[in-house]
Tab-separated table of N, CA and C in Angstrom:
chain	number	residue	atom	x	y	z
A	142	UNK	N	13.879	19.755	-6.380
A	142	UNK	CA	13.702	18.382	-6.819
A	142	UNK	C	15.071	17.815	-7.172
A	143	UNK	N	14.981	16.585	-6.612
A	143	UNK	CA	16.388	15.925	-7.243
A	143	UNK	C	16.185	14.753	-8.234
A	144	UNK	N	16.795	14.501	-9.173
A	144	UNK	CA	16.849	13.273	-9.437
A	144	UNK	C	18.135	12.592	-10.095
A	145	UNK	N	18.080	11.743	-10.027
A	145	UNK	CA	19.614	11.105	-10.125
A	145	UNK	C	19.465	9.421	-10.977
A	146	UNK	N	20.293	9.598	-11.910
A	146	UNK	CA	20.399	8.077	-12.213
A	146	UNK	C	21.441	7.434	-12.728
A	147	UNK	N	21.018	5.669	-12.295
A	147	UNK	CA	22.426	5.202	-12.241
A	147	UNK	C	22.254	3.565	-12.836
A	148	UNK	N	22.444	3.094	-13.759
A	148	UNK	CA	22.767	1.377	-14.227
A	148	UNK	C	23.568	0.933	-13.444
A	149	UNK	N	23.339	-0.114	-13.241
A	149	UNK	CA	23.665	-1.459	-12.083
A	149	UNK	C	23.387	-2.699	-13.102
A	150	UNK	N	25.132	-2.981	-12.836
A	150	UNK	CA	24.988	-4.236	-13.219
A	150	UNK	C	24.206	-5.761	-12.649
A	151	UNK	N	23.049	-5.795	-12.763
A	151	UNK	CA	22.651	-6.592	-11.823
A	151	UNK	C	20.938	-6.651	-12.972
A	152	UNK	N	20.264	-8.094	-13.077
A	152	UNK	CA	18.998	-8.410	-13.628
A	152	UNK	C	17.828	-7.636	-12.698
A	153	UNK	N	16.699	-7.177	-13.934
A	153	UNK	CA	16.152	-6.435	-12.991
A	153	UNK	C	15.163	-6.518	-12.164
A	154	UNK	N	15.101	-7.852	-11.661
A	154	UNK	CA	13.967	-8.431	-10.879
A	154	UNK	C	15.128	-8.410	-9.526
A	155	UNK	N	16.430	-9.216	-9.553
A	155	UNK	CA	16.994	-8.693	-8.487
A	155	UNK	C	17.566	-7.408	-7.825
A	156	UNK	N	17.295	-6.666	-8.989
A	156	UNK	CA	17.813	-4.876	-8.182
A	156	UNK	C	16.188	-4.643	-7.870
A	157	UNK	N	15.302	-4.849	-8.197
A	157	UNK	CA	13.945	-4.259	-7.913
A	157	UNK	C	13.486	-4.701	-6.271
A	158	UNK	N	14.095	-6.468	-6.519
A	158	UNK	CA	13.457	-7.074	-5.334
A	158	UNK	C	14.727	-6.783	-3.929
A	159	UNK	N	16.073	-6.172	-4.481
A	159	UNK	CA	17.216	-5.837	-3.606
A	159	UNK	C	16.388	-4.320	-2.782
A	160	UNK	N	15.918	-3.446	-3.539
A	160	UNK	CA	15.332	-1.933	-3.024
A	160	UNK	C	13.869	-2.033	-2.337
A	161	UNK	N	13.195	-3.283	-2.301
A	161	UNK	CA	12.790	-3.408	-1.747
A	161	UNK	C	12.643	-3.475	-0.366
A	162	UNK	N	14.002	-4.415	0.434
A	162	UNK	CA	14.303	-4.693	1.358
A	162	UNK	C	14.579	-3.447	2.291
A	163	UNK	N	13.745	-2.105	2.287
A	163	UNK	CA	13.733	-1.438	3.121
A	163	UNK	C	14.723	-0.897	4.502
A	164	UNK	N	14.518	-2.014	5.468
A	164	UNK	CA	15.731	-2.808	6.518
A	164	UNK	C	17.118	-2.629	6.372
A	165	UNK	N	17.630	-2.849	4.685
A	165	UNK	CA	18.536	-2.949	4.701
A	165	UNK	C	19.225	-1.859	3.856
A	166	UNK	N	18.579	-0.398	4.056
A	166	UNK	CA	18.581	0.998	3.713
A	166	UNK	C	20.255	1.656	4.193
A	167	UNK	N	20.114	1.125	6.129
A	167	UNK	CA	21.128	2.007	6.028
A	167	UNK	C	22.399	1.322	5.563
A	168	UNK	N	22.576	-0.043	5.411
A	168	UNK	CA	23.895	-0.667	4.328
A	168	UNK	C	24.183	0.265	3.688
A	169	UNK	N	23.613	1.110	2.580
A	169	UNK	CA	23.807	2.111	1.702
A	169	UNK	C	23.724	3.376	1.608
A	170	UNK	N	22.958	3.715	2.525
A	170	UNK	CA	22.600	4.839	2.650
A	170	UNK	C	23.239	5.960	3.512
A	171	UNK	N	23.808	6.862	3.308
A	171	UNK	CA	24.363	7.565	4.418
A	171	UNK	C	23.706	8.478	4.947
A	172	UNK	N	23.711	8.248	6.212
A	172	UNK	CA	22.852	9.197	7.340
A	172	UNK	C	21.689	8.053	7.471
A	173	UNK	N	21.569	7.277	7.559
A	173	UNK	CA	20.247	6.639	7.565
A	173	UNK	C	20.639	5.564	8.672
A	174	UNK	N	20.001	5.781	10.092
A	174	UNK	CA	20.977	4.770	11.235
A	174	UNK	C	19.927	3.278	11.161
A	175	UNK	N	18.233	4.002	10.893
A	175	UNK	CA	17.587	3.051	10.967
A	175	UNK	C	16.317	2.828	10.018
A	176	UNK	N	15.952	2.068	9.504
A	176	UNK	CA	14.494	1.684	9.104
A	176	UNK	C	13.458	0.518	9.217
A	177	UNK	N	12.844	0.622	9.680
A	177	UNK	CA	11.820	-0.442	10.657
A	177	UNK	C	10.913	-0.363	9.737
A	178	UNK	N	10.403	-1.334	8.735
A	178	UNK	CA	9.241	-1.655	8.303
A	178	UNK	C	7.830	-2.013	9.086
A	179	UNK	N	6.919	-1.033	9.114
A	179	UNK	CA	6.108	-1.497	9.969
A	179	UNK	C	5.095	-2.471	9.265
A	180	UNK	N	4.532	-2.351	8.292
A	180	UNK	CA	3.401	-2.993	7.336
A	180	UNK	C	4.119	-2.793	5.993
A	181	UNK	N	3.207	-3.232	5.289
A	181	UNK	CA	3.672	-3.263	3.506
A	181	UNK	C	3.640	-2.166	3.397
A	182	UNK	N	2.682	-0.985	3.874
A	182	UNK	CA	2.902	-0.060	3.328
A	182	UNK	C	3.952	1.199	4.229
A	183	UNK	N	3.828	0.728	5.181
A	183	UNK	CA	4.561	1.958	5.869
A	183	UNK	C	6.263	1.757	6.860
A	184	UNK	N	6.735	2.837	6.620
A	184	UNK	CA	8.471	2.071	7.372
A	184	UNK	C	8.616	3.703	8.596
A	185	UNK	N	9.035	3.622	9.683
A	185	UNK	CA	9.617	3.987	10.240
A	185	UNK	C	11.463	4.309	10.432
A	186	UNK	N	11.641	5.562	9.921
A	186	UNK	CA	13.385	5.978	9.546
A	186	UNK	C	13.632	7.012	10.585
A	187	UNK	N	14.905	6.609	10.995
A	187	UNK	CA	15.900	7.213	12.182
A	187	UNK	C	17.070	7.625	10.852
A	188	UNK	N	17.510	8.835	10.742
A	188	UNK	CA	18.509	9.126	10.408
A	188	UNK	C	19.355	10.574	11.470
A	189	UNK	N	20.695	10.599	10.637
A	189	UNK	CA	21.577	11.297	11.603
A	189	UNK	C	22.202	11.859	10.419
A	190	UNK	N	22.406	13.141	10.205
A	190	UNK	CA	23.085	13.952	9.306
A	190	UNK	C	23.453	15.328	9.652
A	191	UNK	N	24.571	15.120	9.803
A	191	UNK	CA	25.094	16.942	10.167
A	191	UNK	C	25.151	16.901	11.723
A	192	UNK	N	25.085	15.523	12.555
A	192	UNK	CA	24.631	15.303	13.870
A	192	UNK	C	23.121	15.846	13.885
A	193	UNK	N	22.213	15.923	13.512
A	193	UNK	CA	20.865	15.922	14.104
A	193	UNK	C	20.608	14.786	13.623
A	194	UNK	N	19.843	14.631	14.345
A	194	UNK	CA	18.902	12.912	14.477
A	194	UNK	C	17.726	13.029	13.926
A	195	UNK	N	16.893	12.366	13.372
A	195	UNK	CA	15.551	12.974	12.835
A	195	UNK	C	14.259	11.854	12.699
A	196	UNK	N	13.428	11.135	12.972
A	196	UNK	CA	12.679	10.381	12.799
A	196	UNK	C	11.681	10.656	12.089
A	197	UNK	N	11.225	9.978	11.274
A	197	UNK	CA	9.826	10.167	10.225
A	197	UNK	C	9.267	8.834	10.052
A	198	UNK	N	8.479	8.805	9.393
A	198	UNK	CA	7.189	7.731	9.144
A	198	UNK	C	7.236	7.958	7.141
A	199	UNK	N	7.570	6.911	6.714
A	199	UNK	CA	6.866	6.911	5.249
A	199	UNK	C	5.800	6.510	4.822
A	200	UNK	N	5.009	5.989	4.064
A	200	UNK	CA	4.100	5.431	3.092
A	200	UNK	C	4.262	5.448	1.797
A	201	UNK	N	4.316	4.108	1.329
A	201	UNK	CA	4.913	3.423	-0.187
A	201	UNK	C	3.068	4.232	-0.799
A	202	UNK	N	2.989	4.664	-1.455
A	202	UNK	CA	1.527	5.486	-2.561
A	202	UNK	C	1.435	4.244	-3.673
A	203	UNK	N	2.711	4.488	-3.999
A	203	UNK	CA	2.441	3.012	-5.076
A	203	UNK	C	3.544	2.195	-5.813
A	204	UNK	N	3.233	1.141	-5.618
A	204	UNK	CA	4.157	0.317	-5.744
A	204	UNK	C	3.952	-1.071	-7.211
A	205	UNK	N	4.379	-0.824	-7.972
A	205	UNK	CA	4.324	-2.039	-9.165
A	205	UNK	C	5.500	-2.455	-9.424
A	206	UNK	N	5.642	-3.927	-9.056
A	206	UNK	CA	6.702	-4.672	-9.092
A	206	UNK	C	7.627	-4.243	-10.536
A	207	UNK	N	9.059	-4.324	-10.511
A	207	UNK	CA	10.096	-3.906	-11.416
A	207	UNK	C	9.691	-2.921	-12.218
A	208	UNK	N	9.066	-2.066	-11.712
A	208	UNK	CA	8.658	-0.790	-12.654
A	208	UNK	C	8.856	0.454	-11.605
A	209	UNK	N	8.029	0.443	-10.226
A	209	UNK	CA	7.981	1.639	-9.591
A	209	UNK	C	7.659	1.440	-8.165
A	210	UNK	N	8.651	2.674	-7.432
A	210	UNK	CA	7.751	2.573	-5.901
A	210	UNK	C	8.056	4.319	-6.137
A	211	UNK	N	6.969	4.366	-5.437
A	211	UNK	CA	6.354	5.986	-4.800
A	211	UNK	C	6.337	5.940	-3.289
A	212	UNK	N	6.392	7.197	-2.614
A	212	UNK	CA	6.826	7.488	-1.215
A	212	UNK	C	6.060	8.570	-1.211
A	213	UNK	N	5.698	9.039	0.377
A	213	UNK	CA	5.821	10.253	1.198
A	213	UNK	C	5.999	9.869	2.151
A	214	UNK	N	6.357	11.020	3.110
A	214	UNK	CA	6.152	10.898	4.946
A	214	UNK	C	4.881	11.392	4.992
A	215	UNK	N	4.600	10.581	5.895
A	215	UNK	CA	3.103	10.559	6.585
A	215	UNK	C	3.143	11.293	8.384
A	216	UNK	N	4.488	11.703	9.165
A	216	UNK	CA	4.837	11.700	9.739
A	216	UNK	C	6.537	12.055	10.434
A	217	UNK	N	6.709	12.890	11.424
A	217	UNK	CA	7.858	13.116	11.838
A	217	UNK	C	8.326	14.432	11.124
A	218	UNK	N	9.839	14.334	11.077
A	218	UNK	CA	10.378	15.737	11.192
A	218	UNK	C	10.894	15.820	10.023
A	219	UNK	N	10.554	15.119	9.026
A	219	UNK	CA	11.079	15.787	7.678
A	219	UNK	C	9.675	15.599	6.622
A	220	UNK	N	9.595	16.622	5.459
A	220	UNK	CA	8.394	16.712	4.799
A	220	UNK	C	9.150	16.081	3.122
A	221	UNK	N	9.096	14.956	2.412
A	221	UNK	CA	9.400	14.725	1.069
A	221	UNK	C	8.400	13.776	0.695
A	222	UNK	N	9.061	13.101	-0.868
A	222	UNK	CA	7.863	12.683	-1.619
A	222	UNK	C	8.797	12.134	-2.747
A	223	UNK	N	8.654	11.130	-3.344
A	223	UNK	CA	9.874	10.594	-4.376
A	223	UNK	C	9.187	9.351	-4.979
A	224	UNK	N	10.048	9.008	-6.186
A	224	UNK	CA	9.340	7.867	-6.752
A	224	UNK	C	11.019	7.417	-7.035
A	225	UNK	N	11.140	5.950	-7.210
A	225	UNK	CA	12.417	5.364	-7.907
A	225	UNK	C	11.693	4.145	-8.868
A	226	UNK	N	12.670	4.638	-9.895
A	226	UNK	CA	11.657	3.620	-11.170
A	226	UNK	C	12.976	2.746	-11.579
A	227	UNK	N	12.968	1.594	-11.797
A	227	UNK	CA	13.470	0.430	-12.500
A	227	UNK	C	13.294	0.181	-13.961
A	228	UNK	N	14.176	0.140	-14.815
A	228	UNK	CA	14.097	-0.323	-16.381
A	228	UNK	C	15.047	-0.724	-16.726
A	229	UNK	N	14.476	-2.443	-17.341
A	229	UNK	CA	15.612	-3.533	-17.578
A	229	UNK	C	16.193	-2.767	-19.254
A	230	UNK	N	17.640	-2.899	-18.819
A	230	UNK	CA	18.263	-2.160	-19.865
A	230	UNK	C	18.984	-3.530	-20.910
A	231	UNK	N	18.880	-4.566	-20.439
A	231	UNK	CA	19.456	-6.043	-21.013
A	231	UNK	C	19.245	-7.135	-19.991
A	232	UNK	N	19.584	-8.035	-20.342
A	232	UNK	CA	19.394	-9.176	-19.333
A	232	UNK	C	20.356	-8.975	-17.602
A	233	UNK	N	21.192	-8.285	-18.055
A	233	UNK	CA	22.413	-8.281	-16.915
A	233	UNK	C	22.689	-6.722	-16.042
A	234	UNK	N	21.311	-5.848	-16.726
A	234	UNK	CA	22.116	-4.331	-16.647
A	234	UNK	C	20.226	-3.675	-16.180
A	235	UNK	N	20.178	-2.838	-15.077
A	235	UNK	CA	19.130	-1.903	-15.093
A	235	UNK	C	19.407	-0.715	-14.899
A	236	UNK	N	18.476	0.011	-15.327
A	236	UNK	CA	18.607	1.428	-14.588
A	236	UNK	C	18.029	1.968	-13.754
A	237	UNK	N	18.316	2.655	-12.808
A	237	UNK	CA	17.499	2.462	-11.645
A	237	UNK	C	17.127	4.754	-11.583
A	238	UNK	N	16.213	5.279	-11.244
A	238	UNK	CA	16.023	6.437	-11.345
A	238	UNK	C	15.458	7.371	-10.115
A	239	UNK	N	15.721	7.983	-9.831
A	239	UNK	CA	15.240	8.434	-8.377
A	239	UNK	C	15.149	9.969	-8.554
A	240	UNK	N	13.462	10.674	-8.046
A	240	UNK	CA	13.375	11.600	-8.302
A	240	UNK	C	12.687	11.737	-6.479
A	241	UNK	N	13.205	12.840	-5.959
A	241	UNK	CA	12.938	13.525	-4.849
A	241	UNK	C	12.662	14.964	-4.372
A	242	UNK	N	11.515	14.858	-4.399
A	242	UNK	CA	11.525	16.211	-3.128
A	242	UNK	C	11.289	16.381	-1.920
A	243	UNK	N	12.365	16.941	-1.600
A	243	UNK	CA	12.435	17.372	-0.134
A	243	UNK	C	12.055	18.720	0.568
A	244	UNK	N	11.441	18.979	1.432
A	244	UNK	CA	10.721	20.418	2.104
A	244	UNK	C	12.165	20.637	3.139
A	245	UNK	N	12.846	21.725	3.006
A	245	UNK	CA	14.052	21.783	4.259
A	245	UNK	C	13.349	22.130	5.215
A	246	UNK	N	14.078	21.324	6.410
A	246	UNK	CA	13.582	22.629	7.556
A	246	UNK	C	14.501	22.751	7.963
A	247	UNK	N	14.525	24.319	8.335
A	247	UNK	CA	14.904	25.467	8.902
A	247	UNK	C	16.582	26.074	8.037
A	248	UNK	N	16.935	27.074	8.680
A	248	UNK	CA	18.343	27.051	7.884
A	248	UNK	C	19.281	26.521	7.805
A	249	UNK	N	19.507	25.363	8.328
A	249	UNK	CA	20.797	24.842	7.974
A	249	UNK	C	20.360	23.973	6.416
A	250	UNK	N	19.206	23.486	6.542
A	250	UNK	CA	18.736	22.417	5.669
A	250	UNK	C	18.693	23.053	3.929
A	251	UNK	N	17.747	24.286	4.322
A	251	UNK	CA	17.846	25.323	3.198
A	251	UNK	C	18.918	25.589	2.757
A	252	UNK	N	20.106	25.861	3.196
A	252	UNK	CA	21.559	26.154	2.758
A	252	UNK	C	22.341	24.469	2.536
A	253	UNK	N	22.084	24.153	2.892
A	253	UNK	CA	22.290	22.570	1.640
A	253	UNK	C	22.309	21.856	1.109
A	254	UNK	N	20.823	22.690	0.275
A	254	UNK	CA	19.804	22.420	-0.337
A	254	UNK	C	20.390	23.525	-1.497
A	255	UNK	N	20.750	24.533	-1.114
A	255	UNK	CA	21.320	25.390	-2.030
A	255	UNK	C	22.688	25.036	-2.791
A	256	UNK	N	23.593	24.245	-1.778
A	256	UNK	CA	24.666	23.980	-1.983
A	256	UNK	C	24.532	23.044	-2.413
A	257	UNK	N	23.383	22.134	-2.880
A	257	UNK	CA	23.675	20.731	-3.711
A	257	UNK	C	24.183	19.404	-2.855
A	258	UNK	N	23.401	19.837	-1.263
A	258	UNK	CA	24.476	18.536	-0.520
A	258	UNK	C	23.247	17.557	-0.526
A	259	UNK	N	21.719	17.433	-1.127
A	259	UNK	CA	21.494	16.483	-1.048
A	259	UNK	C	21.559	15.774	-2.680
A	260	UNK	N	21.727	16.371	-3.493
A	260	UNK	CA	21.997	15.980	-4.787
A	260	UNK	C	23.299	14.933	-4.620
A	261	UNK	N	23.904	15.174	-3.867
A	261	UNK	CA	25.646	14.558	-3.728
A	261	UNK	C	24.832	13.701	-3.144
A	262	UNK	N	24.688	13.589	-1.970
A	262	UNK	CA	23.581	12.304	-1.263
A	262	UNK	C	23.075	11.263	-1.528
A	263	UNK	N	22.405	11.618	-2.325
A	263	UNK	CA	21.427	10.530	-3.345
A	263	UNK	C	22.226	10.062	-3.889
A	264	UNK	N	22.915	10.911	-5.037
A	264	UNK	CA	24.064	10.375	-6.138
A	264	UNK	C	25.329	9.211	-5.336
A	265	UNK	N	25.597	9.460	-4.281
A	265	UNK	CA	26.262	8.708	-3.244
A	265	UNK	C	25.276	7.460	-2.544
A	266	UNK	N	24.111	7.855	-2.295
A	266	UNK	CA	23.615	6.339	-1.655
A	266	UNK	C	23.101	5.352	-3.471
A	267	UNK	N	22.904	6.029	-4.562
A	267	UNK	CA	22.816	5.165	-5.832
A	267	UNK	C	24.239	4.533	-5.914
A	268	UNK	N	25.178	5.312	-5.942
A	268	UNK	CA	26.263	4.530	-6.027
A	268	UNK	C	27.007	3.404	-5.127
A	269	UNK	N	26.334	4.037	-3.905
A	269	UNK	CA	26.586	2.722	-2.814
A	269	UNK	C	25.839	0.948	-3.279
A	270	UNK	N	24.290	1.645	-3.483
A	270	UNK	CA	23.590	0.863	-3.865
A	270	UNK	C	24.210	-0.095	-4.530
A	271	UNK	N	24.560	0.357	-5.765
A	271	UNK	CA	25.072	-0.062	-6.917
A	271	UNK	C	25.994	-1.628	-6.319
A	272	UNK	N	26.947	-0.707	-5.711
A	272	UNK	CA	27.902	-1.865	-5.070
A	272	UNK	C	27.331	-2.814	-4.401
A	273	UNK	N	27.043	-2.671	-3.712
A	273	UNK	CA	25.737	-3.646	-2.824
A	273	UNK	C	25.334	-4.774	-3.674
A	274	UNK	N	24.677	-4.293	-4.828
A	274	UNK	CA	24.197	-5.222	-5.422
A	274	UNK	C	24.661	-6.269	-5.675
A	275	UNK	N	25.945	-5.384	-6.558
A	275	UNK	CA	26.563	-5.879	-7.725
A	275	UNK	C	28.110	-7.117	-6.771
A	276	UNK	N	28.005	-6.228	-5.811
A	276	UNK	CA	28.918	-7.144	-4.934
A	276	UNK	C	28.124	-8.580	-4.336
A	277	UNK	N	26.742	-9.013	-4.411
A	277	UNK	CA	26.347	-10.173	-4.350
A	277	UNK	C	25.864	-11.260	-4.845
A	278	UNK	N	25.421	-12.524	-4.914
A	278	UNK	CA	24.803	-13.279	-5.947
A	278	UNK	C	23.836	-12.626	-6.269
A	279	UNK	N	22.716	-12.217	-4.924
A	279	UNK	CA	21.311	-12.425	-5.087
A	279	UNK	C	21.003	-11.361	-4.439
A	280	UNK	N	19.519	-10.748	-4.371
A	280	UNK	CA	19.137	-9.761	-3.452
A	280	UNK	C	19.184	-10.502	-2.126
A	281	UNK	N	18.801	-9.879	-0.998
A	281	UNK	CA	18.825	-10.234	0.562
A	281	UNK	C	17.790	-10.822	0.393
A	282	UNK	N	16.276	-10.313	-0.144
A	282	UNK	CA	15.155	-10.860	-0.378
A	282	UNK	C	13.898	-9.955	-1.227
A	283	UNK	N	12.538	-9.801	-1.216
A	283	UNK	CA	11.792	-8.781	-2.073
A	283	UNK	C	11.111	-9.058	-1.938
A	284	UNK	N	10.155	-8.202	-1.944
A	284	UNK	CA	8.505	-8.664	-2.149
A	284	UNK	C	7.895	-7.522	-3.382
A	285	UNK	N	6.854	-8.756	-3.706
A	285	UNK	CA	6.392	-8.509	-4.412
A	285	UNK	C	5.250	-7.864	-4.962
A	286	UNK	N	4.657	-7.495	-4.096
A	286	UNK	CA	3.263	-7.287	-3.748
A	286	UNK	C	2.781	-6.120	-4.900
A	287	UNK	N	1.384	-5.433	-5.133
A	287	UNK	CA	1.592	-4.486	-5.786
A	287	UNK	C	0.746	-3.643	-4.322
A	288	UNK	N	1.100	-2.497	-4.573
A	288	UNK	CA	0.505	-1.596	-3.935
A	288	UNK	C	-0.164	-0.326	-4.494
A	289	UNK	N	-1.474	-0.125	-4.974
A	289	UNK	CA	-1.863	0.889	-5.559
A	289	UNK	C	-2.111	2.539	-4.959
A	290	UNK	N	-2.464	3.657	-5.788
A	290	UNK	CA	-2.936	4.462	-4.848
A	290	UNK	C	-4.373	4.567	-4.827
A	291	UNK	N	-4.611	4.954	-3.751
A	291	UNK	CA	-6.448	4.837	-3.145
A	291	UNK	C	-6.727	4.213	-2.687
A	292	UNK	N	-5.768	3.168	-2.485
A	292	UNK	CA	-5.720	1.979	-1.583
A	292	UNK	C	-5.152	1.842	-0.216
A	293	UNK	N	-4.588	3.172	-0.220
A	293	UNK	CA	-3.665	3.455	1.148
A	293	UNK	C	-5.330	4.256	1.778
A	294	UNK	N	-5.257	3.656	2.986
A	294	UNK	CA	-6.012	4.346	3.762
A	294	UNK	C	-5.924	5.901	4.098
A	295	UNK	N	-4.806	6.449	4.489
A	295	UNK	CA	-4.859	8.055	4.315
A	295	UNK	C	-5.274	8.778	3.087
A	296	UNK	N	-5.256	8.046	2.109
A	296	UNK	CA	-5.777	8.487	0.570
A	296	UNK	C	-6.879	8.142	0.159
A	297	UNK	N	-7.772	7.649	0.886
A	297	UNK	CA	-9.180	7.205	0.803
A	297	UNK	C	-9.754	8.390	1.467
A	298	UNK	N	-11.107	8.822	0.934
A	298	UNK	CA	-12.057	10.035	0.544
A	298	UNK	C	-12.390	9.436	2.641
A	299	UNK	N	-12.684	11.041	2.933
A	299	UNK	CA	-13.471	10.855	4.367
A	299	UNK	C	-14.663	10.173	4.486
A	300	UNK	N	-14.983	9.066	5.311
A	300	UNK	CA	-16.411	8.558	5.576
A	300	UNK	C	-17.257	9.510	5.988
A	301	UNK	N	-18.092	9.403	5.088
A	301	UNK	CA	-19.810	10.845	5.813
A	301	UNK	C	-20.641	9.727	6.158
């Protein structure tokens, strides 16, 4: 499990509604070439790390505006699960929190997983983040929506 956290100077309706913007993941993110929002709830990610390429499918579990979004993959070649939570720390300042787990596959992944290279990762795309933000007026854009769990169709009980 990782988790990592980091204050951003920035109000916290615009860092909430900035992490929203999905799309605009790989700006910050390293290794991350692509993310395609397909619906509110689900995004399609192309990343490249270590040169392998990797595609997966997410699903937001739950989502409450300036408080929380939750994740898994629903799909593709990597297995994780994470929540990032928002808390206005003053009018001008949030903190933003990110807890992850990731399933490695195979050995290269396991060995830097051992070595702490996705801990550096995260801690590196928060700090990118950070800049991002803080380097603009406004977020790109946000939504607002809430998204609960049990409400995602894969998490709804089988029809008999």
């Amino acid at each position: 499990m990782v988790h990592e956290t980091i204050e951003v100077t920035a109000p916290l309706r615009e860092v909430y509604d900035q992490w929203t913007q999905f799309e605009e993941f790989p700006r910050f993110m390293d290794g991350v070439e692509e993310v395609r929002q397909l619906d509110d709830r689900h995004c399609h990610w192309r990343t490249k790390v270590a040169g392998v390429t990797r595609e997966f499918d997410t699903e937001i579990v739950d989502q409450l505006p300036d408080e929380r979004i939750s994740w898994r993959t629903v799909g593709g070649d990597v297995r994780q699960k994470g929540v990032v939570t928002f808390e206005r720390v003053d009018d001008a300042h949030t903190r933003v929190s990110l807890a992850m787990d990731v399933e490695p596959q195979g050995m290269v992944d396991k060995a830097g997983t051992a070595m702490g290279v996705l801990d550096s990762r995260v801690e590196g795309d928060l700090n990118r983040f950070k800049e991002f933000i803080e380097d603009r007026d406004r977020a790109t854009g946000g939504w607002r929506g809430r998204l609960k769990p049990g409400d995602s169709p894969s998490e709804s009980p089988p029809a008999t």
